[in-house]
C-alpha cells in the first residue's frame, strides 16, 4: 500500500503537478557509471516516537493547514540494484531536523524552538520503477553538522541500511566529520546532490534527485 499525500484536494493537485516536473528533471543513469551509495551512520536522532502521520509530505501533518517553516524541496530518486535495475517494495524512510535545528526526538538540541508543523520523518514504499518521493524542507545545519537528510532503506530479508544525503557545494561539507569519513571522492559525490530551483516553480520550490545504488538485489 502506498502512503497517501495527506493534502487537501487543491494542494494535492498542485503537489502532483510538481512531482511530474521533478521526475522530468531527474538525470538518466548509465549502468557502467554506477557508484554504490556509501553507507553512513544512522546517528542518534531516528525518532524515538514516530509521528502520527508518516506519509511522504513532511510539510503538513495530517490535515494541518500551516506548513512547516523552511525552503520547500521535492526530494526524489530511485532505489537501484548494483546493475541499475529498480528495486520495488523497498521501504524508504527519511528524517531530518526542522528549520530551527530540532529533530523529532526527546533528546534533540533546540527542543524549545521546535517547529510543531514539521513532520520530521516520512516513509515511502517504492513501486516497480524503484522511485520514491518526498516533499520536505531543504536541510539546515545544526551545531556540529553540515546540512543533511537521513535515509533508511528497509527490504525483506535484509538488515536496515542507512545513509545521509548532503547539499552539493555547501561550505559546511568539508568541515563535517561524517561527510569527510567517506574518503572516495566518487562515493562522496554519490551522497552530495544539487538542491536546485524547480523549473517554473511559483513559490521558489527546490528539487533534489538522490538515487541510491545498493550493493545487492533483494530476493523477491
Ligand atoms: Fe543528523
PDB file of C-alpha atoms and ligand atoms in Angstrom:
ATOM      1  CA  UNK A   1       0.000   0.000   0.000  1.00  0.00           C
ATOM      2  CA  UNK A   2       1.303   3.398  -0.900  1.00  0.00           C
ATOM      3  CA  UNK A   3       1.362   6.179   1.631  1.00  0.00           C
ATOM      4  CA  UNK A   4      -1.066   8.938   0.727  1.00  0.00           C
ATOM      5  CA  UNK A   5      -0.060  12.554   0.436  1.00  0.00           C
ATOM      6  CA  UNK A   6      -2.457  13.826   3.083  1.00  0.00           C
ATOM      7  CA  UNK A   7      -3.134  17.063   1.255  1.00  0.00           C
ATOM      8  CA  UNK A   8      -6.345  18.912   0.563  1.00  0.00           C
ATOM      9  CA  UNK A   9      -7.801  18.456  -2.896  1.00  0.00           C
ATOM     10  CA  UNK A  10      -6.365  21.660  -4.342  1.00  0.00           C
ATOM     11  CA  UNK A  11      -2.975  21.275  -2.696  1.00  0.00           C
ATOM     12  CA  UNK A  12      -2.831  17.687  -3.740  1.00  0.00           C
ATOM     13  CA  UNK A  13      -3.287  18.603  -7.383  1.00  0.00           C
ATOM     14  CA  UNK A  14      -0.596  21.211  -7.086  1.00  0.00           C
ATOM     15  CA  UNK A  15       1.710  18.750  -5.360  1.00  0.00           C
ATOM     16  CA  UNK A  16       1.234  16.086  -8.007  1.00  0.00           C
ATOM     17  CA  UNK A  17       1.907  18.636 -10.765  1.00  0.00           C
ATOM     18  CA  UNK A  18       5.177  19.433  -9.030  1.00  0.00           C
ATOM     19  CA  UNK A  19       6.005  15.764  -8.892  1.00  0.00           C
ATOM     20  CA  UNK A  20       5.759  15.417 -12.657  1.00  0.00           C
ATOM     21  CA  UNK A  21       8.221  18.231 -13.153  1.00  0.00           C
ATOM     22  CA  UNK A  22      10.572  16.828 -10.548  1.00  0.00           C
ATOM     23  CA  UNK A  23      10.669  13.481 -12.305  1.00  0.00           C
ATOM     24  CA  UNK A  24      11.366  15.073 -15.682  1.00  0.00           C
ATOM     25  CA  UNK A  25      14.450  16.818 -14.315  1.00  0.00           C
ATOM     26  CA  UNK A  26      15.883  13.579 -12.922  1.00  0.00           C
ATOM     27  CA  UNK A  27      19.017  12.713 -14.882  1.00  0.00           C
ATOM     28  CA  UNK A  28      19.493   9.345 -16.524  1.00  0.00           C
ATOM     29  CA  UNK A  29      21.887   6.814 -15.109  1.00  0.00           C
ATOM     30  CA  UNK A  30      24.327   4.768 -17.128  1.00  0.00           C
ATOM     31  CA  UNK A  31      24.979   1.281 -15.906  1.00  0.00           C
ATOM     32  CA  UNK A  32      28.726   1.496 -16.472  1.00  0.00           C
ATOM     33  CA  UNK A  33      28.971   4.627 -14.337  1.00  0.00           C
ATOM     34  CA  UNK A  34      27.124   3.352 -11.275  1.00  0.00           C
ATOM     35  CA  UNK A  35      28.803   4.010  -7.975  1.00  0.00           C
ATOM     36  CA  UNK A  36      27.447   2.169  -4.980  1.00  0.00           C
ATOM     37  CA  UNK A  37      25.989   4.566  -2.470  1.00  0.00           C
ATOM     38  CA  UNK A  38      28.121   4.539   0.659  1.00  0.00           C
ATOM     39  CA  UNK A  39      26.521   3.537   3.925  1.00  0.00           C
ATOM     40  CA  UNK A  40      26.548   6.149   6.697  1.00  0.00           C
ATOM     41  CA  UNK A  41      25.773   6.053  10.397  1.00  0.00           C
ATOM     42  CA  UNK A  42      22.132   6.187  11.479  1.00  0.00           C
ATOM     43  CA  UNK A  43      23.066   8.794  14.098  1.00  0.00           C
ATOM     44  CA  UNK A  44      21.289   9.371  17.418  1.00  0.00           C
ATOM     45  CA  UNK A  45      18.082  11.042  16.211  1.00  0.00           C
ATOM     46  CA  UNK A  46      15.926   8.437  14.456  1.00  0.00           C
ATOM     47  CA  UNK A  47      12.556   9.344  16.025  1.00  0.00           C
ATOM     48  CA  UNK A  48      12.175   7.625  19.396  1.00  0.00           C
ATOM     49  CA  UNK A  49       8.433   8.107  18.964  1.00  0.00           C
ATOM     50  CA  UNK A  50       7.121   8.041  15.407  1.00  0.00           C
ATOM     51  CA  UNK A  51       4.761  10.848  14.397  1.00  0.00           C
ATOM     52  CA  UNK A  52       1.055  10.032  13.928  1.00  0.00           C
ATOM     53  CA  UNK A  53       1.474  10.952  10.283  1.00  0.00           C
ATOM     54  CA  UNK A  54       4.290   9.119   8.495  1.00  0.00           C
ATOM     55  CA  UNK A  55       3.418   9.912   4.877  1.00  0.00           C
ATOM     56  CA  UNK A  56       5.784  11.385   2.282  1.00  0.00           C
ATOM     57  CA  UNK A  57       4.734  15.004   2.774  1.00  0.00           C
ATOM     58  CA  UNK A  58       6.774  16.317   5.689  1.00  0.00           C
ATOM     59  CA  UNK A  59       5.434  19.854   5.289  1.00  0.00           C
ATOM     60  CA  UNK A  60       1.942  19.119   6.573  1.00  0.00           C
ATOM     61  CA  UNK A  61       0.943  16.906   9.472  1.00  0.00           C
ATOM     62  CA  UNK A  62      -2.333  15.070   8.811  1.00  0.00           C
ATOM     63  CA  UNK A  63      -4.962  17.689   7.907  1.00  0.00           C
ATOM     64  CA  UNK A  64      -2.910  20.608   9.187  1.00  0.00           C
ATOM     65  CA  UNK A  65      -3.180  23.857   7.255  1.00  0.00           C
ATOM     66  CA  UNK A  66       0.006  25.564   8.418  1.00  0.00           C
ATOM     67  CA  UNK A  67       3.015  24.212   6.566  1.00  0.00           C
ATOM     68  CA  UNK A  68       6.405  23.760   8.185  1.00  0.00           C
ATOM     69  CA  UNK A  69       8.928  26.601   8.027  1.00  0.00           C
ATOM     70  CA  UNK A  70      11.777  26.171   5.566  1.00  0.00           C
ATOM     71  CA  UNK A  71      12.604  26.057   1.875  1.00  0.00           C
ATOM     72  CA  UNK A  72      10.176  23.679   0.199  1.00  0.00           C
ATOM     73  CA  UNK A  73      12.024  20.874  -1.577  1.00  0.00           C
ATOM     74  CA  UNK A  74      10.894  17.868  -3.596  1.00  0.00           C
ATOM     75  CA  UNK A  75      13.392  15.102  -2.917  1.00  0.00           C
ATOM     76  CA  UNK A  76      13.071  12.137  -5.227  1.00  0.00           C
ATOM     77  CA  UNK A  77      15.091   9.335  -6.683  1.00  0.00           C
ATOM     78  CA  UNK A  78      15.254   5.629  -7.284  1.00  0.00           C
ATOM     79  CA  UNK A  79      16.378   2.647  -5.263  1.00  0.00           C
ATOM     80  CA  UNK A  80      18.530   0.543  -7.584  1.00  0.00           C
ATOM     81  CA  UNK A  81      20.401  -2.716  -7.540  1.00  0.00           C
ATOM     82  CA  UNK A  82      24.116  -2.836  -8.365  1.00  0.00           C
ATOM     83  CA  UNK A  83      23.316  -3.156 -12.091  1.00  0.00           C
ATOM     84  CA  UNK A  84      20.901  -0.235 -12.103  1.00  0.00           C
ATOM     85  CA  UNK A  85      17.728  -2.301 -12.025  1.00  0.00           C
ATOM     86  CA  UNK A  86      14.944  -0.706  -9.953  1.00  0.00           C
ATOM     87  CA  UNK A  87      14.118  -2.270  -6.606  1.00  0.00           C
ATOM     88  CA  UNK A  88      10.436  -2.405  -5.744  1.00  0.00           C
ATOM     89  CA  UNK A  89       8.834  -2.740  -2.326  1.00  0.00           C
ATOM     90  CA  UNK A  90      11.777  -1.043  -0.676  1.00  0.00           C
ATOM     91  CA  UNK A  91      10.697   0.982   2.342  1.00  0.00           C
ATOM     92  CA  UNK A  92      12.440   4.355   2.170  1.00  0.00           C
ATOM     93  CA  UNK A  93      12.444   6.448   5.333  1.00  0.00           C
ATOM     94  CA  UNK A  94      13.853   9.931   5.788  1.00  0.00           C
ATOM     95  CA  UNK A  95      14.242  12.075   8.872  1.00  0.00           C
ATOM     96  CA  UNK A  96      15.871  15.450   9.408  1.00  0.00           C
ATOM     97  CA  UNK A  97      15.848  18.421  11.761  1.00  0.00           C
ATOM     98  CA  UNK A  98      13.383  21.254  11.255  1.00  0.00           C
ATOM     99  CA  UNK A  99      14.267  24.799  10.145  1.00  0.00           C
ATOM    100  CA  UNK A 100      15.297  25.587  13.733  1.00  0.00           C
ATOM    101  CA  UNK A 101      17.615  22.593  14.086  1.00  0.00           C
ATOM    102  CA  UNK A 102      15.317  20.373  16.170  1.00  0.00           C
ATOM    103  CA  UNK A 103      14.754  16.664  15.495  1.00  0.00           C
ATOM    104  CA  UNK A 104      11.681  14.665  16.324  1.00  0.00           C
ATOM    105  CA  UNK A 105      13.487  13.101  19.258  1.00  0.00           C
ATOM    106  CA  UNK A 106      13.256  13.504  23.015  1.00  0.00           C
ATOM    107  CA  UNK A 107      16.986  14.307  23.271  1.00  0.00           C
ATOM    108  CA  UNK A 108      17.214  16.734  20.365  1.00  0.00           C
ATOM    109  CA  UNK A 109      19.000  20.055  20.608  1.00  0.00           C
ATOM    110  CA  UNK A 110      16.919  23.218  20.122  1.00  0.00           C
ATOM    111  CA  UNK A 111      13.862  21.462  21.606  1.00  0.00           C
ATOM    112  CA  UNK A 112      12.472  24.783  22.830  1.00  0.00           C
ATOM    113  CA  UNK A 113      12.441  26.095  19.258  1.00  0.00           C
ATOM    114  CA  UNK A 114      10.818  23.033  17.668  1.00  0.00           C
ATOM    115  CA  UNK A 115       8.620  23.682  14.642  1.00  0.00           C
ATOM    116  CA  UNK A 116       5.389  21.923  15.606  1.00  0.00           C
ATOM    117  CA  UNK A 117       4.255  21.919  11.966  1.00  0.00           C
ATOM    118  CA  UNK A 118       7.172  19.894  10.649  1.00  0.00           C
ATOM    119  CA  UNK A 119       6.588  16.155  10.379  1.00  0.00           C
ATOM    120  CA  UNK A 120      10.319  15.427  10.768  1.00  0.00           C
ATOM    121  CA  UNK A 121      10.013  11.887   9.380  1.00  0.00           C
ATOM    122  CA  UNK A 122       8.424  10.290   6.328  1.00  0.00           C
ATOM    123  CA  UNK A 123       8.072   6.941   4.645  1.00  0.00           C
ATOM    124  CA  UNK A 124       7.547   5.774   1.058  1.00  0.00           C
ATOM    125  CA  UNK A 125       7.302   2.289  -0.455  1.00  0.00           C
ATOM    126  CA  UNK A 126       8.790   2.017  -3.953  1.00  0.00           C
ATOM    127  CA  UNK A 127       6.766   0.659  -6.864  1.00  0.00           C
ATOM    128  CA  UNK A 128       8.115  -1.350  -9.794  1.00  0.00           C
ATOM    129  CA  UNK A 129      10.101   1.671 -11.047  1.00  0.00           C
ATOM    130  CA  UNK A 130      12.015   1.860  -7.761  1.00  0.00           C
ATOM    131  CA  UNK A 131      11.036   5.509  -7.306  1.00  0.00           C
ATOM    132  CA  UNK A 132      10.436   7.385  -4.117  1.00  0.00           C
ATOM    133  CA  UNK A 133       9.356  10.966  -3.490  1.00  0.00           C
ATOM    134  CA  UNK A 134       9.155  13.280  -0.512  1.00  0.00           C
ATOM    135  CA  UNK A 135       8.099  16.858  -0.074  1.00  0.00           C
ATOM    136  CA  UNK A 136      10.173  18.334   2.718  1.00  0.00           C
ATOM    137  CA  UNK A 137      12.449  21.288   3.528  1.00  0.00           C
ATOM    138  CA  UNK A 138      15.987  21.957   2.377  1.00  0.00           C
ATOM    139  CA  UNK A 139      18.123  20.677   5.263  1.00  0.00           C
ATOM    140  CA  UNK A 140      19.796  23.232   7.537  1.00  0.00           C
ATOM    141  CA  UNK A 141      22.950  22.995   9.665  1.00  0.00           C
ATOM    142  CA  UNK A 142      22.853  22.382  13.420  1.00  0.00           C
ATOM    143  CA  UNK A 143      25.773  22.574  15.853  1.00  0.00           C
ATOM    144  CA  UNK A 144      28.474  20.140  14.728  1.00  0.00           C
ATOM    145  CA  UNK A 145      26.860  19.100  11.443  1.00  0.00           C
ATOM    146  CA  UNK A 146      26.606  20.285   7.869  1.00  0.00           C
ATOM    147  CA  UNK A 147      23.047  20.061   6.441  1.00  0.00           C
ATOM    148  CA  UNK A 148      21.893  16.514   5.662  1.00  0.00           C
ATOM    149  CA  UNK A 149      18.845  14.287   5.323  1.00  0.00           C
ATOM    150  CA  UNK A 150      18.991  10.869   6.983  1.00  0.00           C
ATOM    151  CA  UNK A 151      17.852   7.863   4.940  1.00  0.00           C
ATOM    152  CA  UNK A 152      16.981   4.317   5.917  1.00  0.00           C
ATOM    153  CA  UNK A 153      16.208   1.647   3.315  1.00  0.00           C
ATOM    154  CA  UNK A 154      14.421  -1.443   4.579  1.00  0.00           C
ATOM    155  CA  UNK A 155      13.992  -4.567   2.471  1.00  0.00           C
ATOM    156  CA  UNK A 156      12.665  -8.004   3.170  1.00  0.00           C
ATOM    157  CA  UNK A 157      15.350 -10.321   4.468  1.00  0.00           C
ATOM    158  CA  UNK A 158      17.949  -7.570   4.853  1.00  0.00           C
ATOM    159  CA  UNK A 159      19.170  -5.507   7.729  1.00  0.00           C
ATOM    160  CA  UNK A 160      18.177  -1.860   7.826  1.00  0.00           C
ATOM    161  CA  UNK A 161      20.601   0.149   5.690  1.00  0.00           C
ATOM    162  CA  UNK A 162      21.268   3.839   6.399  1.00  0.00           C
ATOM    163  CA  UNK A 163      22.971   6.767   4.735  1.00  0.00           C
ATOM    164  CA  UNK A 164      22.835  10.572   4.650  1.00  0.00           C
ATOM    165  CA  UNK A 165      22.266  12.966   1.749  1.00  0.00           C
ATOM    166  CA  UNK A 166      24.112  16.296   1.540  1.00  0.00           C
ATOM    167  CA  UNK A 167      23.839  19.604  -0.362  1.00  0.00           C
ATOM    168  CA  UNK A 168      26.338  19.944  -3.206  1.00  0.00           C
ATOM    169  CA  UNK A 169      28.635  22.927  -2.759  1.00  0.00           C
ATOM    170  CA  UNK A 170      27.662  23.606   0.858  1.00  0.00           C
ATOM    171  CA  UNK A 171      30.523  25.304   2.724  1.00  0.00           C
ATOM    172  CA  UNK A 172      29.991  23.110   5.777  1.00  0.00           C
ATOM    173  CA  UNK A 173      30.648  19.818   3.977  1.00  0.00           C
ATOM    174  CA  UNK A 174      34.486  19.860   4.031  1.00  0.00           C
ATOM    175  CA  UNK A 175      34.381  20.562   7.806  1.00  0.00           C
ATOM    176  CA  UNK A 176      31.919  17.764   8.595  1.00  0.00           C
ATOM    177  CA  UNK A 177      33.491  14.649  10.102  1.00  0.00           C
ATOM    178  CA  UNK A 178      30.792  12.269   8.892  1.00  0.00           C
ATOM    179  CA  UNK A 179      30.767  13.637   5.327  1.00  0.00           C
ATOM    180  CA  UNK A 180      34.592  13.504   5.260  1.00  0.00           C
ATOM    181  CA  UNK A 181      34.619   9.947   6.573  1.00  0.00           C
ATOM    182  CA  UNK A 182      33.760   8.846   3.035  1.00  0.00           C
ATOM    183  CA  UNK A 183      37.252   9.021   1.565  1.00  0.00           C
ATOM    184  CA  UNK A 184      36.492   8.091  -2.013  1.00  0.00           C
ATOM    185  CA  UNK A 185      35.558  11.203  -3.991  1.00  0.00           C
ATOM    186  CA  UNK A 186      33.163   9.354  -6.294  1.00  0.00           C
ATOM    187  CA  UNK A 187      31.365   7.844  -3.319  1.00  0.00           C
ATOM    188  CA  UNK A 188      31.172  11.228  -1.628  1.00  0.00           C
ATOM    189  CA  UNK A 189      29.721  12.720  -4.810  1.00  0.00           C
ATOM    190  CA  UNK A 190      27.117   9.955  -4.759  1.00  0.00           C
ATOM    191  CA  UNK A 191      25.666  11.289  -1.475  1.00  0.00           C
ATOM    192  CA  UNK A 192      26.111  15.012  -2.278  1.00  0.00           C
ATOM    193  CA  UNK A 193      23.420  16.338  -4.604  1.00  0.00           C
ATOM    194  CA  UNK A 194      22.136  19.561  -6.161  1.00  0.00           C
ATOM    195  CA  UNK A 195      19.262  21.366  -4.476  1.00  0.00           C
ATOM    196  CA  UNK A 196      18.214  23.421  -7.482  1.00  0.00           C
ATOM    197  CA  UNK A 197      15.214  25.623  -8.240  1.00  0.00           C
ATOM    198  CA  UNK A 198      12.368  23.610  -9.718  1.00  0.00           C
ATOM    199  CA  UNK A 199      11.610  24.776 -13.271  1.00  0.00           C
ATOM    200  CA  UNK A 200       8.521  27.016 -13.398  1.00  0.00           C
ATOM    201  CA  UNK A 201       8.121  26.858  -9.640  1.00  0.00           C
ATOM    202  CA  UNK A 202       5.688  29.509  -8.447  1.00  0.00           C
ATOM    203  CA  UNK A 203       6.993  29.864  -4.920  1.00  0.00           C
ATOM    204  CA  UNK A 204      10.701  29.127  -5.288  1.00  0.00           C
ATOM    205  CA  UNK A 205      10.429  25.408  -4.575  1.00  0.00           C
ATOM    206  CA  UNK A 206      13.583  23.324  -4.971  1.00  0.00           C
ATOM    207  CA  UNK A 207      14.152  19.854  -6.325  1.00  0.00           C
ATOM    208  CA  UNK A 208      16.861  17.353  -5.446  1.00  0.00           C
ATOM    209  CA  UNK A 209      17.461  13.961  -7.013  1.00  0.00           C
ATOM    210  CA  UNK A 210      19.142  11.298  -4.917  1.00  0.00           C
ATOM    211  CA  UNK A 211      19.393   7.828  -6.424  1.00  0.00           C
ATOM    212  CA  UNK A 212      20.536   5.076  -4.092  1.00  0.00           C
ATOM    213  CA  UNK A 213      22.533   2.207  -5.560  1.00  0.00           C
ATOM    214  CA  UNK A 214      22.500  -0.774  -3.239  1.00  0.00           C
ATOM    215  CA  UNK A 215      25.197  -3.427  -3.220  1.00  0.00           C
ATOM    216  CA  UNK A 216      22.708  -6.230  -3.845  1.00  0.00           C
ATOM    217  CA  UNK A 217      19.356  -7.096  -5.340  1.00  0.00           C
ATOM    218  CA  UNK A 218      16.905  -8.497  -2.806  1.00  0.00           C
ATOM    219  CA  UNK A 219      15.342 -11.917  -3.249  1.00  0.00           C
ATOM    220  CA  UNK A 220      11.736 -11.389  -4.291  1.00  0.00           C
TER     221      UNK A 220
HETATM  222 FE1  LIG B   1      21.569  14.333  11.687  1.00  0.00          FE
END
